[in-house]
C-alpha angles and dihedrals in degrees: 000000000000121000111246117267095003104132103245123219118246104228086173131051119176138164149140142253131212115190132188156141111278108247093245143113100212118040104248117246117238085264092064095033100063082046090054091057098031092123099148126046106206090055130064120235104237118237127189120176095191130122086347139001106268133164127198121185122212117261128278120211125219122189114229136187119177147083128298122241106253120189090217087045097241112161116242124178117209130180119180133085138299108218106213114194134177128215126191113198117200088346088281105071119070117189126167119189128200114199142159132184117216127203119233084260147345147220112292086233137058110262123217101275089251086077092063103033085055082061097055109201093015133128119188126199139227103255117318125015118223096219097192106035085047093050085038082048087057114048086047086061129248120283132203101320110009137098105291104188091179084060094064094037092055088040085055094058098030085066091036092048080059094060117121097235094065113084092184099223100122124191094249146353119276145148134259113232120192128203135213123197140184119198119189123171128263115244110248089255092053130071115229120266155184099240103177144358120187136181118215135176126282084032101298117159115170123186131195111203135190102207125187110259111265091027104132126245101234083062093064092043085057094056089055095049093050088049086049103058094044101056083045090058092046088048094052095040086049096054091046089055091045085048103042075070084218109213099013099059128069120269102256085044089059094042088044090050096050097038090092092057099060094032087059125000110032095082090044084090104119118127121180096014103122099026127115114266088231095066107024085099091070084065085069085065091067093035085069108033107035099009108219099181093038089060102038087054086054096046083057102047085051089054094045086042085049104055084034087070093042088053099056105074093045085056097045088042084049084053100051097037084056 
Protein backbone atom coordinates (compact mmCIF):
# COMPACT_ATOMS: atom_id res chain seq x y z
CA UNK A 1 0.00 0.00 0.00
CA UNK A 2 1.34 3.24 -0.89
CA UNK A 3 1.51 6.15 1.77
CA UNK A 4 -0.88 9.08 0.81
CA UNK A 5 0.49 11.66 -1.04
CA UNK A 6 4.00 10.00 -1.40
CA UNK A 7 4.84 10.31 -5.22
CA UNK A 8 4.93 6.43 -6.48
CA UNK A 9 7.59 5.05 -9.13
CA UNK A 10 6.27 3.87 -12.57
CA UNK A 11 8.07 0.15 -13.12
CA UNK A 12 5.75 -0.19 -16.34
CA UNK A 13 5.16 2.18 -19.28
CA UNK A 14 2.67 0.91 -22.47
CA UNK A 15 1.01 2.34 -25.09
CA UNK A 16 -0.03 2.19 -28.65
CA UNK A 17 0.62 3.65 -31.82
CA UNK A 18 -1.73 4.29 -34.90
CA UNK A 19 0.04 5.41 -38.13
CA UNK A 20 -1.42 6.75 -41.77
CA UNK A 21 -1.52 8.74 -44.70
CA UNK A 22 -3.22 12.22 -43.97
CA UNK A 23 -6.52 12.32 -45.90
CA UNK A 24 -5.45 14.95 -47.96
CA UNK A 25 -4.57 15.82 -51.45
CA UNK A 26 -2.01 18.44 -50.86
CA UNK A 27 0.77 17.86 -47.70
CA UNK A 28 -0.25 20.70 -45.01
CA UNK A 29 2.37 23.57 -44.32
CA UNK A 30 3.67 24.03 -40.51
CA UNK A 31 1.15 26.57 -40.30
CA UNK A 32 -1.63 24.08 -40.84
CA UNK A 33 -0.18 21.76 -39.41
CA UNK A 34 0.09 23.27 -35.76
CA UNK A 35 -3.66 24.20 -36.42
CA UNK A 36 -4.40 20.50 -37.24
CA UNK A 37 -3.10 19.39 -33.80
CA UNK A 38 -4.02 22.31 -31.95
CA UNK A 39 -6.34 20.06 -29.22
CA UNK A 40 -5.83 22.03 -26.36
CA UNK A 41 -6.07 25.73 -26.20
CA UNK A 42 -3.88 26.78 -23.39
CA UNK A 43 -0.82 24.83 -25.08
CA UNK A 44 0.74 25.36 -27.97
CA UNK A 45 1.06 22.50 -30.59
CA UNK A 46 5.26 22.11 -31.22
CA UNK A 47 6.52 22.46 -34.64
CA UNK A 48 10.33 21.67 -35.97
CA UNK A 49 11.12 21.94 -39.40
CA UNK A 50 14.77 20.15 -39.05
CA UNK A 51 15.69 18.07 -40.21
CA UNK A 52 12.36 17.46 -41.20
CA UNK A 53 8.98 19.05 -40.84
CA UNK A 54 7.44 17.52 -37.81
CA UNK A 55 4.45 18.52 -35.60
CA UNK A 56 3.71 17.30 -32.18
CA UNK A 57 0.38 18.33 -30.36
CA UNK A 58 0.17 18.76 -26.48
CA UNK A 59 -1.40 15.62 -24.32
CA UNK A 60 -5.05 14.81 -23.72
CA UNK A 61 -6.08 13.19 -20.72
CA UNK A 62 -8.81 10.43 -20.47
CA UNK A 63 -10.08 9.22 -17.19
CA UNK A 64 -10.16 5.48 -16.83
CA UNK A 65 -11.40 3.12 -14.42
CA UNK A 66 -11.12 -0.34 -15.12
CA UNK A 67 -9.16 -3.09 -15.05
CA UNK A 68 -6.17 -3.62 -16.71
CA UNK A 69 -5.66 -6.73 -19.60
CA UNK A 70 -3.67 -9.18 -18.03
CA UNK A 71 -2.25 -12.22 -20.12
CA UNK A 72 -2.83 -14.82 -16.76
CA UNK A 73 -6.51 -13.10 -16.33
CA UNK A 74 -5.97 -11.79 -13.12
CA UNK A 75 -8.27 -9.16 -12.32
CA UNK A 76 -6.54 -5.37 -11.59
CA UNK A 77 -8.20 -2.71 -10.93
CA UNK A 78 -6.62 0.63 -12.02
CA UNK A 79 -7.97 4.39 -11.61
CA UNK A 80 -5.80 7.29 -12.96
CA UNK A 81 -5.43 8.96 -16.58
CA UNK A 82 -4.28 7.82 -20.36
CA UNK A 83 -2.27 10.79 -21.97
CA UNK A 84 -3.14 10.65 -26.11
CA UNK A 85 -1.00 12.57 -28.09
CA UNK A 86 -0.59 13.23 -32.71
CA UNK A 87 2.03 13.68 -34.35
CA UNK A 88 2.24 14.99 -38.58
CA UNK A 89 5.60 14.28 -40.17
CA UNK A 90 6.47 16.18 -43.20
CA UNK A 91 2.71 17.24 -43.47
CA UNK A 92 1.91 13.41 -45.10
CA UNK A 93 2.24 11.31 -42.51
CA UNK A 94 -0.84 11.39 -39.19
CA UNK A 95 -0.01 9.11 -35.74
CA UNK A 96 -1.81 9.32 -32.48
CA UNK A 97 -0.45 7.51 -29.61
CA UNK A 98 -2.33 6.40 -26.25
CA UNK A 99 0.02 5.58 -23.29
CA UNK A 100 0.06 5.30 -19.38
CA UNK A 101 2.70 4.65 -17.04
CA UNK A 102 1.72 2.35 -13.67
CA UNK A 103 3.48 2.28 -10.38
CA UNK A 104 4.65 -1.19 -8.90
CA UNK A 105 1.42 -0.86 -6.72
CA UNK A 106 -1.02 1.18 -5.60
CA UNK A 107 -3.24 2.25 -2.66
CA UNK A 108 -5.97 -0.78 -1.58
CA UNK A 109 -9.02 2.29 -2.01
CA UNK A 110 -10.25 4.66 -4.76
CA UNK A 111 -8.68 8.18 -4.29
CA UNK A 112 -10.79 11.77 -5.08
CA UNK A 113 -10.19 12.15 -8.68
CA UNK A 114 -7.71 15.34 -7.85
CA UNK A 115 -5.29 12.85 -6.88
CA UNK A 116 -5.13 11.47 -10.31
CA UNK A 117 -5.61 14.35 -12.36
CA UNK A 118 -2.28 15.99 -10.22
CA UNK A 119 -0.23 12.52 -12.02
CA UNK A 120 -1.11 13.30 -15.60
CA UNK A 121 -0.80 9.64 -17.94
CA UNK A 122 -0.75 7.47 -14.94
CA UNK A 123 -2.64 4.67 -14.01
CA UNK A 124 -2.28 3.34 -10.70
CA UNK A 125 -3.28 -0.01 -9.64
CA UNK A 126 -5.34 -1.83 -6.54
CA UNK A 127 -2.67 -3.29 -4.56
CA UNK A 128 0.18 -5.03 -6.47
CA UNK A 129 0.82 -4.71 -9.99
CA UNK A 130 1.70 -7.85 -11.93
CA UNK A 131 4.47 -6.09 -14.31
CA UNK A 132 4.89 -9.17 -17.01
CA UNK A 133 1.53 -10.69 -17.33
CA UNK A 134 0.09 -6.33 -17.74
CA UNK A 135 2.60 -5.56 -20.29
CA UNK A 136 1.89 -9.19 -21.59
CA UNK A 137 -2.02 -7.95 -21.22
CA UNK A 138 -1.18 -5.25 -23.43
CA UNK A 139 0.48 -6.22 -26.18
CA UNK A 140 -2.15 -8.91 -26.47
CA UNK A 141 -4.60 -6.08 -26.77
CA UNK A 142 -7.53 -4.93 -24.13
CA UNK A 143 -11.00 -7.05 -23.86
CA UNK A 144 -14.60 -6.05 -22.57
CA UNK A 145 -13.79 -4.08 -19.74
CA UNK A 146 -10.66 -3.53 -19.64
CA UNK A 147 -8.22 -0.66 -20.68
CA UNK A 148 -8.25 -0.63 -24.28
CA UNK A 149 -5.22 2.08 -25.33
CA UNK A 150 -5.89 1.48 -29.22
CA UNK A 151 -9.63 2.84 -28.37
CA UNK A 152 -8.42 6.29 -27.44
CA UNK A 153 -5.88 6.37 -29.93
CA UNK A 154 -8.23 5.67 -32.58
CA UNK A 155 -10.80 8.18 -30.72
CA UNK A 156 -7.99 10.75 -30.96
CA UNK A 157 -7.76 10.49 -35.30
CA UNK A 158 -10.94 9.73 -35.87
CA UNK A 159 -11.77 13.55 -34.42
CA UNK A 160 -8.35 15.04 -36.19
CA UNK A 161 -9.27 13.17 -39.84
CA UNK A 162 -12.98 15.76 -39.36
CA UNK A 163 -11.31 18.52 -39.35
CA UNK A 164 -12.15 21.00 -41.95
CA UNK A 165 -8.82 21.37 -43.32
CA UNK A 166 -8.68 17.90 -44.52
CA UNK A 167 -10.40 17.39 -48.15
CA UNK A 168 -9.82 13.50 -48.04
CA UNK A 169 -8.80 13.03 -51.12
CA UNK A 170 -5.23 11.42 -50.41
CA UNK A 171 -2.53 10.88 -53.10
CA UNK A 172 -2.77 7.62 -53.03
CA UNK A 173 -4.35 4.49 -51.23
CA UNK A 174 -2.58 2.99 -47.98
CA UNK A 175 -3.13 1.27 -44.79
CA UNK A 176 -3.24 2.23 -41.69
CA UNK A 177 -0.69 -0.08 -39.13
CA UNK A 178 -0.99 0.25 -35.27
CA UNK A 179 1.70 -0.54 -32.60
CA UNK A 180 1.62 -1.79 -29.20
CA UNK A 181 4.44 -1.46 -26.88
CA UNK A 182 5.46 -2.52 -23.34
CA UNK A 183 8.38 -0.61 -21.56
CA UNK A 184 9.73 -2.01 -18.19
CA UNK A 185 12.46 -0.84 -16.70
CA UNK A 186 16.26 -2.33 -16.86
CA UNK A 187 17.53 -3.46 -13.80
CA UNK A 188 20.40 -1.19 -12.65
CA UNK A 189 22.79 -3.88 -13.62
CA UNK A 190 21.23 -4.15 -17.30
CA UNK A 191 21.46 -1.77 -20.15
CA UNK A 192 18.27 -0.94 -21.77
CA UNK A 193 17.21 -2.79 -24.64
CA UNK A 194 14.79 -3.64 -27.70
CA UNK A 195 13.88 -7.09 -26.79
CA UNK A 196 11.56 -7.98 -29.29
CA UNK A 197 9.56 -6.62 -32.56
CA UNK A 198 7.13 -8.59 -34.06
CA UNK A 199 4.78 -8.25 -37.12
CA UNK A 200 1.57 -9.62 -36.92
CA UNK A 201 -1.56 -9.68 -39.27
CA UNK A 202 -4.22 -6.64 -39.81
CA UNK A 203 -1.20 -4.41 -39.15
CA UNK A 204 -0.36 -5.38 -35.78
CA UNK A 205 3.48 -4.58 -34.49
CA UNK A 206 4.01 -5.06 -31.03
CA UNK A 207 7.33 -4.12 -29.22
CA UNK A 208 8.78 -5.15 -25.57
CA UNK A 209 11.59 -2.35 -24.19
CA UNK A 210 14.12 -2.23 -21.21
CA UNK A 211 14.40 1.34 -20.64
CA UNK A 212 16.85 2.98 -18.24
CA UNK A 213 14.86 4.01 -14.62
CA UNK A 214 13.59 7.95 -14.68
CA UNK A 215 13.38 7.91 -18.32
CA UNK A 216 9.74 9.47 -19.11
CA UNK A 217 7.20 7.90 -20.49
CA UNK A 218 6.37 10.30 -23.43
CA UNK A 219 10.04 9.33 -24.60
CA UNK A 220 9.31 6.35 -24.99
CA UNK A 221 6.42 7.12 -26.46
CA UNK A 222 8.65 9.14 -29.01
CA UNK A 223 10.70 6.22 -29.89
CA UNK A 224 7.43 4.31 -30.78
CA UNK A 225 6.34 6.45 -32.46
CA UNK A 226 9.58 6.83 -34.48
CA UNK A 227 9.55 2.79 -34.95
CA UNK A 228 6.07 3.19 -35.97
CA UNK A 229 6.31 5.45 -38.82
CA UNK A 230 9.20 3.65 -40.34
CA UNK A 231 7.92 0.37 -40.62
CA UNK A 232 4.82 2.20 -41.93
CA UNK A 233 6.78 3.69 -44.51
CA UNK A 234 8.56 0.16 -45.38
CA UNK A 235 4.86 -1.55 -45.41
CA UNK A 236 3.40 0.94 -47.84
CA UNK A 237 6.37 1.10 -49.90
CA UNK A 238 6.28 -2.48 -49.89
CA UNK A 239 2.50 -2.80 -51.21
CA UNK A 240 3.19 -0.09 -54.02
CA UNK A 241 6.17 -2.24 -55.24
CA UNK A 242 3.84 -5.76 -55.01
CA UNK A 243 1.14 -3.68 -57.00
CA UNK A 244 3.22 -1.84 -59.61
CA UNK A 245 3.29 -5.58 -60.73
CA UNK A 246 7.43 -4.73 -61.79
CA UNK A 247 8.45 -6.88 -64.95
CA UNK A 248 4.90 -8.07 -66.09
CA UNK A 249 3.20 -4.54 -66.70
CA UNK A 250 3.87 -2.27 -69.15
CA UNK A 251 6.30 0.30 -68.61
CA UNK A 252 3.83 3.81 -67.96
CA UNK A 253 1.67 1.40 -65.69
CA UNK A 254 4.84 0.73 -63.51
CA UNK A 255 5.95 4.37 -63.52
CA UNK A 256 2.36 5.32 -62.86
CA UNK A 257 2.22 2.84 -60.05
CA UNK A 258 5.77 4.13 -58.12
CA UNK A 259 5.30 8.01 -58.74
CA UNK A 260 3.59 8.32 -55.56
CA UNK A 261 6.41 6.93 -53.76
CA UNK A 262 9.12 9.54 -54.71
CA UNK A 263 6.48 12.66 -54.96
CA UNK A 264 5.62 11.93 -51.25
CA UNK A 265 7.15 9.19 -49.16
CA UNK A 266 11.01 8.55 -50.33
CA UNK A 267 12.50 11.44 -48.29
CA UNK A 268 10.44 10.47 -45.38
CA UNK A 269 13.55 8.20 -44.48
CA UNK A 270 14.75 9.60 -40.85
CA UNK A 271 15.09 7.40 -38.33
CA UNK A 272 16.07 8.41 -35.28
CA UNK A 273 15.48 12.36 -35.90
CA UNK A 274 12.86 13.33 -33.00
CA UNK A 275 13.72 10.64 -30.51
CA UNK A 276 15.20 11.09 -27.06
CA UNK A 277 19.06 10.83 -26.94
CA UNK A 278 18.69 8.37 -24.20
CA UNK A 279 16.97 5.70 -26.36
CA UNK A 280 18.05 6.36 -30.09
CA UNK A 281 20.56 3.57 -29.52
CA UNK A 282 17.65 0.87 -29.40
CA UNK A 283 17.11 1.86 -33.04
CA UNK A 284 20.52 0.11 -33.67
CA UNK A 285 18.54 -3.44 -32.51
CA UNK A 286 16.00 -3.26 -36.04
CA UNK A 287 18.81 -1.80 -38.19
CA UNK A 288 20.57 -5.56 -37.80
CA UNK A 289 17.88 -8.05 -37.62
CA UNK A 290 15.75 -7.10 -39.38
CA UNK A 291 17.59 -4.23 -41.04
CA UNK A 292 15.18 -1.38 -41.46
CA UNK A 293 17.45 1.04 -43.10
CA UNK A 294 19.27 -1.86 -45.29
CA UNK A 295 15.66 -2.76 -46.99
CA UNK A 296 14.29 0.30 -47.33
CA UNK A 297 17.75 1.36 -49.40
CA UNK A 298 17.02 -1.64 -51.59
CA UNK A 299 13.10 -0.85 -52.05
CA UNK A 300 14.42 2.50 -53.42
CA UNK A 301 17.06 1.37 -55.68
CA UNK A 302 14.24 -1.07 -57.19
CA UNK A 303 11.96 1.96 -57.72
CA UNK A 304 14.99 4.37 -59.36
CA UNK A 305 16.01 1.38 -61.24
CA UNK A 306 12.81 1.15 -62.06
CA UNK A 307 11.96 4.60 -63.64
CA UNK A 308 15.82 4.47 -64.99
CA UNK A 309 14.66 1.60 -67.44
CA UNK A 310 11.36 3.40 -68.34
CA UNK A 311 13.47 6.51 -69.21
CA UNK A 312 15.58 5.10 -71.52
CA UNK A 313 13.52 4.66 -74.58
CA UNK A 314 12.03 8.12 -74.29
CA UNK A 315 15.47 9.27 -74.31
CA UNK A 316 16.64 7.14 -77.12
CA UNK A 317 12.90 8.11 -79.20
CA UNK A 318 13.91 12.13 -78.16
CA UNK A 319 17.37 11.27 -79.91
CA UNK A 320 16.30 10.04 -82.77
CA UNK A 321 13.05 12.64 -83.29
CA UNK A 322 16.02 15.71 -82.98
Amino acid sequence: MTTPGRPTRSVLACGEVRTGLLPSFQALDGRAAAQLLRLRADEHVRVSERPNLYALSPEVLTGVDCRLPTANGAKVRAVGTVAARAALTEGRVLQSTAYFSAPAAGPDVRRPWGHYLVRPGVVEPFGKLPEQATAEGVLRGGGRGELDLGMIAEGLLAQLVRHPLLDHKAPFKSRRTHLRWAARQAPADEAASLDRFTLAEDGLRTVELRVPEGTGTAAVAGLCEDLALHDWLLTTVVHMLENSRLGAADGPAAVLALRPAVDHLLHLWMPRAHVDRTLGHLWDVLEREPGFSRQWENLCRRIRDQLAIQAIPLLHQNLNEG
